[in-house]
Amino acid sequence: MSATPSVPRQGADRYDVVVVGAGFAGMYMLRRLRGLGLAARVYEQGSGVGGTWYWNRYPGARCDVESMQYSYSFSDELQQQWNWSERYAPQPEILKYANHVADRFDLRRDIQFDTRVERAVFDENAKMWSVTTSHGKTVAAKYLVLATGCLSNARMPEIKGLDRFKGKVYHTGHWPHEPVDFTGRRVAVIGTGSSGIQSVPVIAEQASHLTVFQRTANFSIPARNAKLTDQERQWFRERYPEIRRFAREEARNGIYTELPDRGALDDGDNERRAKYEARWQRGGLTFMSVYNNLALDKTANDTAADFVREKIAEIVKDPATAKLLQPNSHPIGTKRICIDTDYFATFNRPNVTLVDIKTNPIEEITENAVRAGSRDYEVDALVLATGFDAMTGSVAKIDISGRDGQTLNQKWAEGPKTYLGLMSSGFPNLFIITGPGSPSVLSNMMVSIEQHVDWISDCLACMRDRDLDTIEATKDAEDKWVAHVNEVAYTTLYPQANSWYMGANVPGKPRIFMPYIGGVGPYRKICNEVAAKGYEGFAMAGAERQQSAAAS
Ligand SMILES: Cc1cc2nc3c(=O)[nH]c(=O)nc-3n(C[C@H](O)[C@H](O)[C@H](O)COP(=O)(O)OP(=O)(O)OC[C@H]3O[C@@H](n4cnc5c(N)ncnc54)[C@H](O)[C@@H]3O)c2cc1C
């Protein structure tokens, strides 16, 4: 660490709040801060708003929570007026929505684009954060809010020879802005998580040949995407108050759907099959909520996993390929379940080959080929669908220094530690939106983002009303919360998967279950109770100063 940058004393370089990131979280945060009359500055490394939807422009990119629910609820006018065109909007439409929100609420004037936050240092005397950007400028802020996103740090795989490849290399999470045309080209897709599963069918239609390199077969459910009709949109709009309430308070994952009241083993074979079939035909993420014990009981889970494996075998004509595509390494749902359009059927195309890199790992990339199992697969373009350093990756890239010069990376060396996923002890006035230890990626993230932004905003209003300087998670509350997050995770099947929830996709990353699995409803209740009890588990300071001033 170099010397602490001095806190600018006054003027335009001091803010009440600096927000990092202008995705859906940063944008809503800015709107709420304005509503509180606070001076806020948002820094965004991209050239526009939208976060995930700004960066992930790969073919086939779309949301997997239905758009009528994967959208802001804070403005009824907005949700009544915006016309989603499809059940799952494609990336360009979601980006258009983000831009519309930025314009509609006049957000851009407080957002500085093309600017990375590189460093943040807490000045214990001034009780301010010094925030240094990629332009070398340092500003001061009382509060720092990280709206840096859970899936925003694209992970480049460490493959020997990648830099030697003469063709084009694309990462799905960092896709070029100009259209990429694969017509007549031989393409390799490496990775079969959500982005791979969305992009493979679309790329296969263009490419002369597509080779898909699969390490782990993943469960995927048909999206059954379709145009939305006026009646469907109207159905949602009329019911929005109840749909949004239910998603916030009752659904575990922030999605409005029927809540299951039975376990998978409470039904006989035929009845169970009929229920899985009905959900398969309906399509989408609610497949996993057909029963209430699929995430808890391995035998119950096996019934759903077997059903999907059978479906794969029915769809994919070549038995050897079907077998490779059938996931066997983890219980269904314990890795982010994927939603697809014709993914499995794509492997029936004559121009598509599946390569199993679990048994035959990629050895290297040459100037014109991917070498796996001592065989060269010649390609003109490489698509890396290798995901993200999830949940902590973007936070870790910022050099954050709290009390006593301790860095957040030092503190989180063995895994992230937070209280409620919102704050980390030793880092006063630093909030994280959808941080590790909160439901975040296990939920409809719009619900989780809005909940965190509202909670933080209420907290800042309380700080101001009580003339407080700092708020900080106590170590005791944090330790208890970390233990609770862990304990709840281990009552489920989730830790059985080598997933990015566990940090397992990044070599050397500590294996710790990062999101809170207790459900968005119970989690919200806990957060509200903490606030109602005067921010229990947080140390707040500053009132003493006021009290002693009054006494003297
Ligand atoms: C392909 C894909 C599909 C998804 N589909 C869904 C879905 O259907 N439903 C769902 O609930 N969730 C989905 N997600 C998760 C998605 O990330 C969230 O829904 C949501 O968009 C997150 O918003 P955010 O503002 O928290 O983070 P982001 O959208 O990731 O925005 C964070 C922003 O912070 C910026 N940033 C980070 N670090 C810095 C820095 N140091 N300085 C300056 N700027 C910085 C980044 O550039 C980025 O623009 C999907 C994710 C991906 C990748």
XYZ file of C-alpha atoms and ligand atoms in Angstrom:
605
model
C 0.000 0.000 0.000
C 1.248 3.468 -0.801
C 0.552 6.464 1.427
C -3.079 7.226 2.221
C -4.441 9.720 -0.292
C -5.446 12.868 1.544
C -9.159 13.539 1.818
C -10.127 16.553 -0.248
C -11.203 19.124 2.323
C -14.087 20.782 0.605
C -15.742 21.759 -2.640
C -16.934 19.749 -5.565
C -14.825 16.703 -4.749
C -16.695 15.842 -1.572
C -19.889 13.822 -1.700
C -22.246 12.364 0.803
C -22.132 9.096 -1.081
C -19.996 7.535 -3.784
C -21.648 4.609 -5.556
C -19.553 2.193 -7.603
C -21.396 0.697 -10.583
C -24.322 1.809 -12.720
C -26.167 -1.455 -13.191
C -29.678 -1.870 -11.848
C -28.368 -1.614 -8.275
C -26.344 1.583 -8.743
C -29.097 3.266 -10.731
C -31.783 2.665 -8.134
C -29.362 3.599 -5.343
C -28.745 6.933 -7.028
C -32.443 7.595 -7.341
C -33.036 6.906 -3.644
C -30.061 9.042 -2.594
C -31.408 11.936 -4.610
C -34.745 11.468 -2.895
C -32.958 11.887 0.446
C -31.351 15.084 -0.783
C -27.855 13.576 -0.561
C -25.041 14.548 -2.920
C -24.068 11.377 -4.756
C -21.611 10.440 -7.458
C -21.744 7.172 -9.363
C -18.643 5.823 -11.069
C -19.036 3.248 -13.807
C -16.206 1.645 -15.723
C -18.395 0.975 -18.756
C -19.529 3.675 -21.154
C -23.202 3.255 -20.333
C -25.712 2.086 -17.746
C -27.121 -1.429 -17.409
C -24.220 -3.421 -15.907
C -24.809 -7.080 -16.760
C -26.889 -6.049 -19.768
C -24.264 -3.619 -20.974
C -21.493 -6.232 -20.934
C -23.213 -9.523 -21.820
C -24.121 -8.968 -25.471
C -23.489 -12.509 -26.625
C -25.891 -14.181 -29.077
C -28.902 -15.555 -27.225
C -28.372 -13.493 -24.051
C -31.638 -12.921 -22.235
C -32.981 -13.003 -18.702
C -34.148 -16.234 -17.134
C -36.576 -14.676 -14.674
C -39.637 -13.570 -16.635
C -39.388 -9.925 -17.639
C -42.682 -8.920 -16.092
C -40.982 -9.828 -12.815
C -37.349 -9.110 -13.704
C -37.958 -5.370 -13.678
C -38.059 -2.536 -11.158
C -41.075 -2.253 -8.916
C -40.223 1.088 -7.300
C -42.208 3.100 -9.829
C -45.725 1.937 -10.560
C -45.896 4.243 -13.582
C -42.799 2.600 -14.997
C -44.070 -0.945 -14.548
C -47.474 -0.017 -15.940
C -46.048 1.721 -18.996
C -43.034 -0.333 -20.043
C -43.931 -2.935 -22.679
C -41.868 -6.098 -22.437
C -42.084 -7.803 -25.808
C -41.268 -11.371 -24.778
C -41.650 -13.628 -21.780
C -37.847 -13.441 -21.372
C -36.590 -10.224 -22.909
C -33.408 -10.414 -24.983
C -30.347 -8.476 -23.850
C -30.830 -5.484 -26.212
C -34.321 -4.897 -24.829
C -33.163 -5.096 -21.192
C -30.374 -2.647 -22.005
C -32.938 -0.351 -23.650
C -34.996 -0.554 -20.455
C -31.948 0.378 -18.344
C -31.323 3.371 -20.611
C -34.975 4.333 -20.457
C -34.826 4.299 -16.650
C -31.667 6.426 -16.701
C -33.375 8.996 -18.940
C -36.765 8.891 -17.308
C -35.306 9.599 -13.868
C -32.576 11.892 -15.199
C -29.845 9.759 -13.639
C -26.972 10.392 -16.035
C -25.976 13.789 -14.693
C -24.596 12.133 -11.550
C -22.937 9.183 -13.256
C -19.381 9.369 -14.508
C -18.808 6.707 -17.163
C -15.533 5.193 -18.365
C -14.224 5.523 -14.847
C -13.035 2.653 -12.677
C -12.855 2.969 -8.943
C -9.444 1.547 -8.131
C -8.922 2.355 -4.529
C -10.862 3.360 -1.436
C -9.281 4.248 1.901
C -11.144 5.015 5.105
C -9.717 8.057 6.843
C -10.369 7.433 10.528
C -9.863 11.056 11.540
C -12.060 12.621 8.915
C -14.458 9.629 9.024
C -14.592 9.795 5.273
C -13.727 7.493 2.410
C -11.074 8.637 -0.054
C -11.961 7.155 -3.391
C -9.437 7.081 -6.210
C -10.476 6.501 -9.801
C -8.703 5.272 -12.906
C -8.274 8.907 -13.943
C -6.050 9.371 -10.899
C -8.541 11.614 -9.193
C -9.370 11.255 -5.501
C -12.715 12.322 -4.099
C -14.090 12.106 -0.574
C -17.372 10.634 0.512
C -18.982 9.947 3.847
C -20.444 6.709 2.546
C -19.252 4.283 -0.084
C -21.751 1.927 -1.720
C -20.492 -0.967 -3.804
C -23.043 -1.710 -6.505
C -20.376 -3.616 -8.355
C -22.495 -6.664 -9.219
C -22.247 -10.357 -8.356
C -21.545 -11.446 -11.925
C -19.493 -8.631 -13.358
C -15.935 -9.875 -13.239
C -15.574 -12.077 -16.312
C -13.272 -15.017 -15.645
C -10.668 -15.762 -18.251
C -9.723 -19.443 -18.162
C -6.077 -20.284 -17.630
C -5.430 -22.299 -20.772
C -1.959 -22.715 -22.132
C -1.497 -21.012 -25.480
C -4.645 -18.880 -25.377
C -2.588 -15.819 -26.269
C -1.156 -17.597 -29.312
C -4.511 -18.174 -30.981
C -4.645 -16.318 -34.298
C -8.426 -16.153 -34.618
C -10.839 -14.004 -32.652
C -11.394 -14.671 -28.956
C -14.625 -13.541 -27.310
C -15.749 -13.749 -23.679
C -19.534 -13.867 -23.267
C -19.309 -11.479 -20.322
C -17.301 -8.942 -22.282
C -18.843 -9.109 -25.735
C -18.018 -6.507 -28.411
C -20.556 -3.780 -29.090
C -20.513 -4.282 -32.837
C -22.395 -7.354 -34.135
C -20.328 -10.536 -34.429
C -21.198 -12.661 -37.440
C -20.083 -16.282 -37.294
C -21.446 -17.149 -40.738
C -19.178 -19.627 -42.459
C -16.755 -19.785 -39.525
C -15.669 -22.692 -37.368
C -16.413 -21.750 -33.806
C -15.530 -23.263 -30.430
C -17.624 -22.555 -27.344
C -15.784 -23.386 -24.129
C -18.100 -23.707 -21.146
C -21.639 -24.960 -20.765
C -23.049 -22.861 -17.927
C -25.900 -20.446 -18.464
C -24.145 -18.243 -21.057
C -22.893 -21.253 -23.030
C -26.331 -22.848 -22.987
C -27.963 -19.624 -24.220
C -25.419 -18.934 -26.936
C -24.835 -22.421 -28.383
C -28.157 -22.747 -30.276
C -27.805 -19.285 -31.820
C -24.160 -19.678 -32.812
C -24.906 -23.134 -34.268
C -27.330 -21.549 -36.720
C -24.597 -19.294 -38.096
C -21.372 -21.230 -37.824
C -20.173 -23.641 -40.473
C -19.188 -25.859 -37.573
C -19.568 -25.461 -33.830
C -17.540 -27.462 -31.321
C -18.779 -27.279 -27.754
C -16.236 -28.071 -25.037
C -18.009 -29.320 -21.932
C -16.397 -29.957 -18.564
C -19.601 -30.218 -16.538
C -22.974 -31.118 -17.962
C -25.639 -28.830 -16.559
C -29.348 -29.167 -15.981
C -31.412 -26.981 -18.245
C -35.158 -26.516 -18.535
C -36.863 -25.206 -21.687
C -37.637 -21.502 -21.439
C -40.717 -21.744 -23.676
C -40.025 -18.187 -24.609
C -42.755 -16.438 -26.613
C -44.036 -13.004 -27.500
C -46.106 -11.501 -24.706
C -49.647 -10.612 -25.645
C -51.447 -7.475 -24.459
C -53.655 -9.681 -22.304
C -50.647 -11.293 -20.607
C -49.066 -7.934 -19.869
C -52.395 -6.673 -18.583
C -52.761 -9.718 -16.338
C -49.529 -8.802 -14.592
C -50.203 -5.088 -14.462
C -53.539 -5.541 -12.743
C -51.997 -7.858 -10.175
C -48.678 -6.097 -9.647
C -49.307 -5.041 -6.026
C -49.911 -8.651 -4.993
C -47.258 -10.132 -7.320
C -44.573 -7.815 -5.999
C -45.646 -8.304 -2.366
C -45.579 -12.068 -2.769
C -42.169 -12.001 -4.468
C -40.711 -9.895 -1.653
C -42.295 -11.541 1.348
C -43.344 -15.078 0.575
C -41.332 -16.522 -2.267
C -37.959 -17.893 -1.310
C -36.414 -16.831 -4.605
C -38.303 -13.601 -5.260
C -40.422 -15.084 -8.029
C -44.210 -15.112 -8.027
C -45.431 -18.653 -8.439
C -47.426 -21.313 -6.582
C -45.705 -22.397 -3.372
C -45.341 -26.175 -3.117
C -47.025 -27.837 -0.182
C -45.797 -31.383 -0.747
C -42.537 -33.239 -0.977
C -41.579 -35.227 -4.063
C -41.928 -38.533 -2.242
C -45.465 -37.728 -1.077
C -46.697 -38.465 -4.590
C -46.669 -41.783 -6.412
C -44.572 -42.245 -9.569
C -47.313 -41.385 -12.048
C -48.530 -38.311 -10.241
C -44.999 -37.040 -9.751
C -44.150 -37.578 -13.390
C -47.281 -35.746 -14.468
C -46.318 -32.776 -12.302
C -42.764 -32.654 -13.666
C -44.133 -32.953 -17.187
C -46.539 -30.065 -16.622
C -43.696 -27.844 -15.342
C -41.427 -28.945 -18.184
C -44.134 -27.925 -20.636
C -44.704 -24.623 -18.841
C -40.965 -23.980 -18.917
C -38.780 -21.739 -16.802
C -37.237 -21.616 -13.370
C -40.357 -22.655 -11.482
C -39.576 -26.253 -12.430
C -37.672 -26.465 -9.164
C -40.617 -25.313 -7.042
C -42.879 -28.188 -7.982
C -42.053 -29.801 -4.629
C -40.860 -28.331 -1.368
C -37.967 -30.675 -0.671
C -35.982 -30.816 -3.916
C -33.156 -28.752 -2.424
C -33.198 -30.673 0.835
C -33.579 -34.380 0.227
C -31.308 -36.226 -2.173
C -33.829 -38.995 -2.891
C -36.482 -36.392 -3.691
C -33.982 -34.455 -5.777
C -33.072 -37.593 -7.726
C -36.664 -37.901 -8.973
C -36.449 -34.457 -10.607
C -32.909 -35.024 -11.856
C -33.886 -38.392 -13.386
C -36.843 -36.764 -15.120
C -34.603 -34.157 -16.754
C -31.983 -36.756 -17.685
C -34.705 -38.794 -19.383
C -35.841 -35.722 -21.298
C -32.287 -35.153 -22.511
C -32.108 -38.763 -23.692
C -35.406 -38.312 -25.554
C -34.288 -35.113 -27.285
C -30.706 -35.975 -28.230
C -30.616 -38.634 -30.958
C -27.054 -39.891 -30.561
C -27.008 -41.959 -27.335
C -23.328 -41.239 -26.596
C -23.862 -37.479 -26.906
C -27.046 -37.697 -24.838
C -25.153 -39.516 -22.111
C -22.471 -36.833 -22.008
C -25.114 -34.121 -21.788
C -26.863 -35.791 -18.851
C -25.652 -34.110 -15.671
C -24.455 -36.524 -13.031
C -22.019 -34.547 -10.944
C -24.445 -32.606 -8.751
C -28.043 -32.646 -7.519
C -30.402 -30.689 -9.785
C -30.698 -27.033 -8.780
C -27.524 -26.948 -6.698
C -25.740 -25.215 -9.539
C -27.623 -22.334 -11.093
C -30.251 -24.094 -13.160
C -30.246 -23.026 -16.797
C -33.139 -22.041 -19.006
C -32.718 -22.713 -22.697
C -34.216 -22.536 -26.130
C -33.381 -25.722 -28.059
C -30.054 -26.286 -26.329
C -30.162 -30.082 -26.256
C -31.763 -30.345 -29.715
C -28.862 -28.311 -31.118
C -26.641 -31.371 -30.655
C -28.725 -33.181 -33.308
C -27.435 -30.748 -35.928
C -24.799 -32.132 -38.282
C -22.616 -29.041 -37.759
C -22.352 -29.396 -33.970
C -19.870 -31.562 -32.032
C -19.674 -32.049 -28.276
C -16.268 -32.632 -26.725
C -16.001 -33.954 -23.173
C -13.148 -32.114 -21.526
C -13.690 -33.725 -18.159
C -12.134 -36.951 -19.449
C -10.001 -35.271 -22.103
C -9.035 -31.858 -20.689
C -7.972 -29.061 -22.985
C -4.193 -29.366 -23.181
C -3.518 -26.176 -25.018
C -4.677 -23.770 -27.627
C -2.564 -23.553 -30.719
C -2.582 -20.869 -33.400
C -5.657 -22.362 -35.041
C -7.038 -25.125 -32.839
C -8.145 -26.296 -29.435
C -6.142 -29.367 -28.457
C -7.961 -31.799 -26.169
C -7.364 -35.493 -25.661
C -4.368 -35.216 -28.036
C -6.677 -34.146 -30.836
C -6.741 -30.781 -32.580
C -10.130 -29.174 -33.189
C -9.461 -26.490 -35.774
C -11.458 -23.315 -35.281
C -11.562 -19.729 -36.540
C -13.093 -18.210 -33.397
C -13.165 -19.014 -29.690
C -16.101 -18.152 -27.451
C -15.216 -18.340 -23.784
C -18.413 -18.942 -21.858
C -16.394 -19.439 -18.709
C -18.448 -17.321 -16.353
C -17.392 -15.006 -13.595
C -15.354 -14.707 -10.457
C -18.738 -14.464 -8.789
C -19.896 -12.376 -5.858
C -16.495 -11.220 -4.631
C -14.534 -10.765 -7.875
C -15.388 -7.132 -8.599
C -15.099 -6.107 -4.963
C -11.664 -7.749 -4.717
C -10.421 -5.776 -7.709
C -10.817 -2.552 -5.766
C -8.049 -1.912 -3.250
C -10.217 -1.204 -0.198
C -8.572 -0.264 3.056
C -10.576 0.083 6.277
C -9.708 0.654 9.921
C -6.048 0.236 10.903
C -5.054 -0.117 7.269
C -6.573 -3.581 6.973
C -7.619 -4.326 3.419
C -10.853 -6.064 2.542
C -8.881 -8.595 0.526
C -6.823 -9.463 3.613
C -9.945 -9.783 5.684
C -11.693 -11.940 3.087
C -8.640 -14.080 2.281
C -10.405 -17.165 3.605
C -13.793 -16.226 2.227
C -16.068 -13.207 2.439
C -17.286 -12.178 5.876
C -20.225 -9.827 6.202
C -23.116 -9.042 8.449
C -26.338 -9.556 6.449
C -24.312 -9.297 3.238
C -24.534 -5.533 3.706
C -21.432 -4.515 5.656
C -18.139 -5.980 6.811
C -16.741 -5.156 10.250
C -13.705 -2.881 10.199
C -15.059 -1.060 7.147
C -17.326 1.693 8.477
C -19.829 3.384 6.177
C -19.132 0.869 3.407
C -22.235 -0.861 2.078
C -22.437 -3.668 -0.446
C -25.563 -4.221 -2.534
C -26.369 -7.937 -2.861
C -23.116 -8.794 -1.125
C -22.029 -12.291 -0.100
C -24.143 -13.426 2.820
C -27.372 -12.135 1.271
C -29.812 -14.058 -1.009
C -28.527 -12.198 -4.099
C -27.804 -14.714 -6.866
C -30.253 -17.256 -5.445
C -33.098 -14.863 -6.133
C -34.786 -12.688 -8.688
C -32.084 -10.087 -8.280
C -34.379 -7.155 -8.869
C -36.160 -8.056 -5.647
C -32.882 -8.341 -3.746
C -31.436 -5.161 -5.235
C -34.492 -3.091 -4.368
C -34.577 -4.507 -0.843
C -30.932 -3.661 -0.186
C -31.162 -0.200 -1.706
C -34.257 0.581 0.371
C -32.621 -0.722 3.545
C -29.429 1.272 2.957
C -31.423 4.416 2.136
C -33.473 4.112 5.329
C -30.279 3.550 7.275
C -28.656 6.683 5.835
C -31.772 8.714 6.620
C -31.620 7.427 10.206
C -27.907 8.289 10.434
C -28.673 11.817 9.318
C -31.641 12.254 11.632
C -29.540 11.132 14.585
C -26.509 13.139 13.480
C -24.308 10.061 13.410
C -20.948 9.806 11.694
C -20.333 6.127 11.286
C -22.084 2.803 11.137
C -20.219 -0.462 11.168
C -21.038 -4.128 11.589
C -19.817 -5.486 14.908
C -17.494 -8.458 14.743
C -19.768 -10.467 16.991
C -22.853 -9.912 14.812
C -20.804 -10.670 11.728
C -19.397 -13.912 13.131
C -22.879 -15.055 14.077
C -24.260 -14.178 10.655
C -21.440 -15.967 8.809
C -22.092 -19.042 10.967
C -25.820 -18.812 10.265
C -25.311 -18.490 6.484
C -23.093 -21.550 6.609
C -25.404 -23.536 8.819
C -28.430 -22.895 6.605
C -26.433 -23.781 3.473
C -25.417 -27.110 4.970
C -29.022 -28.078 5.726
C -29.460 -28.196 1.933
C -27.907 -30.111 -0.930
C -26.282 -26.967 -2.395
C -22.800 -27.462 -0.939
C -22.630 -30.844 -2.699
C -22.007 -29.096 -6.018
C -18.716 -27.603 -7.124
C -20.487 -24.417 -8.084
C -19.598 -20.774 -8.406
C -21.805 -20.254 -5.351
C -18.931 -22.031 -3.566
C -16.180 -20.244 -5.470
C -15.302 -23.615 -7.010
C -14.907 -22.267 -10.547
C -11.904 -20.116 -9.660
C -8.655 -21.953 -8.897
C -7.426 -21.067 -5.403
C -10.618 -19.303 -4.344
C -11.733 -20.355 -0.840
C -14.598 -22.850 -0.833
C -17.323 -21.176 1.120
C -21.010 -21.038 0.310
C -21.454 -17.341 -0.417
C -25.143 -16.498 -0.912
C -27.710 -16.735 1.916
C -30.059 -19.584 1.230
C -32.693 -18.768 3.855
C -34.973 -17.131 1.267
C -35.706 -13.509 0.395
C -38.835 -13.320 2.590
C -37.237 -14.488 5.853
C -34.091 -12.508 5.029
C -36.060 -9.292 4.525
C -37.775 -9.866 7.842
C -34.416 -10.246 9.592
C -33.087 -7.040 7.995
C -36.232 -5.137 8.968
C -36.075 -6.399 12.536
C -32.421 -5.406 12.808
C -33.330 -1.866 11.704
C -36.369 -1.724 13.988
C -34.155 -2.616 16.953
C -31.977 0.429 16.301
C -29.656 -1.385 13.878
C -28.883 -4.266 16.176
C -25.447 -5.730 15.503
C -24.166 -2.460 14.072
C -22.045 0.022 16.025
C -23.115 3.579 15.324
C -21.026 6.510 16.421
C -21.323 10.255 16.449
C -24.203 10.810 18.853
C -21.696 10.926 21.711
C -20.121 13.933 20.082
C -23.497 15.602 19.858
C -24.343 14.634 23.426
C -21.058 15.884 24.815
C -21.392 19.110 22.822
C -24.830 19.627 24.317
C -23.506 18.963 27.841
C -20.639 21.448 27.605
C -26.000 -13.328 -18.658
C -26.650 -13.024 -17.361
C -28.017 -13.186 -17.222
C -28.640 -12.895 -16.027
N -29.995 -13.088 -15.921
C -30.599 -12.813 -14.756
C -32.008 -13.010 -14.591
O -32.719 -13.419 -15.486
N -32.556 -12.760 -13.379
C -31.817 -12.313 -12.335
O -32.371 -12.090 -11.266
N -30.497 -12.083 -12.470
C -29.878 -12.332 -13.631
N -28.522 -12.119 -13.748
C -27.791 -11.520 -12.636
C -27.593 -10.008 -12.896
O -26.241 -9.758 -12.718
C -28.478 -9.188 -11.969
O -29.828 -9.509 -12.222
C -28.358 -7.665 -12.098
O -28.305 -7.225 -13.418
C -27.203 -7.161 -11.285
O -27.236 -5.774 -11.227
P -26.122 -4.987 -10.403
O -26.340 -3.560 -10.647
O -26.107 -5.479 -9.008
O -24.750 -5.496 -11.012
P -24.199 -5.358 -12.510
O -25.310 -5.343 -13.471
O -23.175 -6.410 -12.663
O -23.522 -3.927 -12.530
C -22.349 -3.679 -11.811
C -21.626 -2.566 -12.526
O -20.538 -2.161 -11.719
C -19.483 -1.814 -12.569
N -18.241 -1.908 -11.795
C -17.750 -2.992 -11.153
N -16.587 -2.667 -10.545
C -16.352 -1.357 -10.815
C -15.326 -0.451 -10.449
N -14.309 -0.827 -9.681
N -15.401 0.823 -10.897
C -16.444 1.226 -11.673
N -17.446 0.403 -12.050
C -17.403 -0.871 -11.614
C -19.551 -2.829 -13.677
O -18.928 -2.345 -14.841
C -21.050 -2.994 -13.860
O -21.524 -2.169 -14.877
C -27.879 -12.424 -14.934
C -26.510 -12.289 -15.058
C -25.892 -12.597 -16.254
C -24.409 -12.428 -16.363
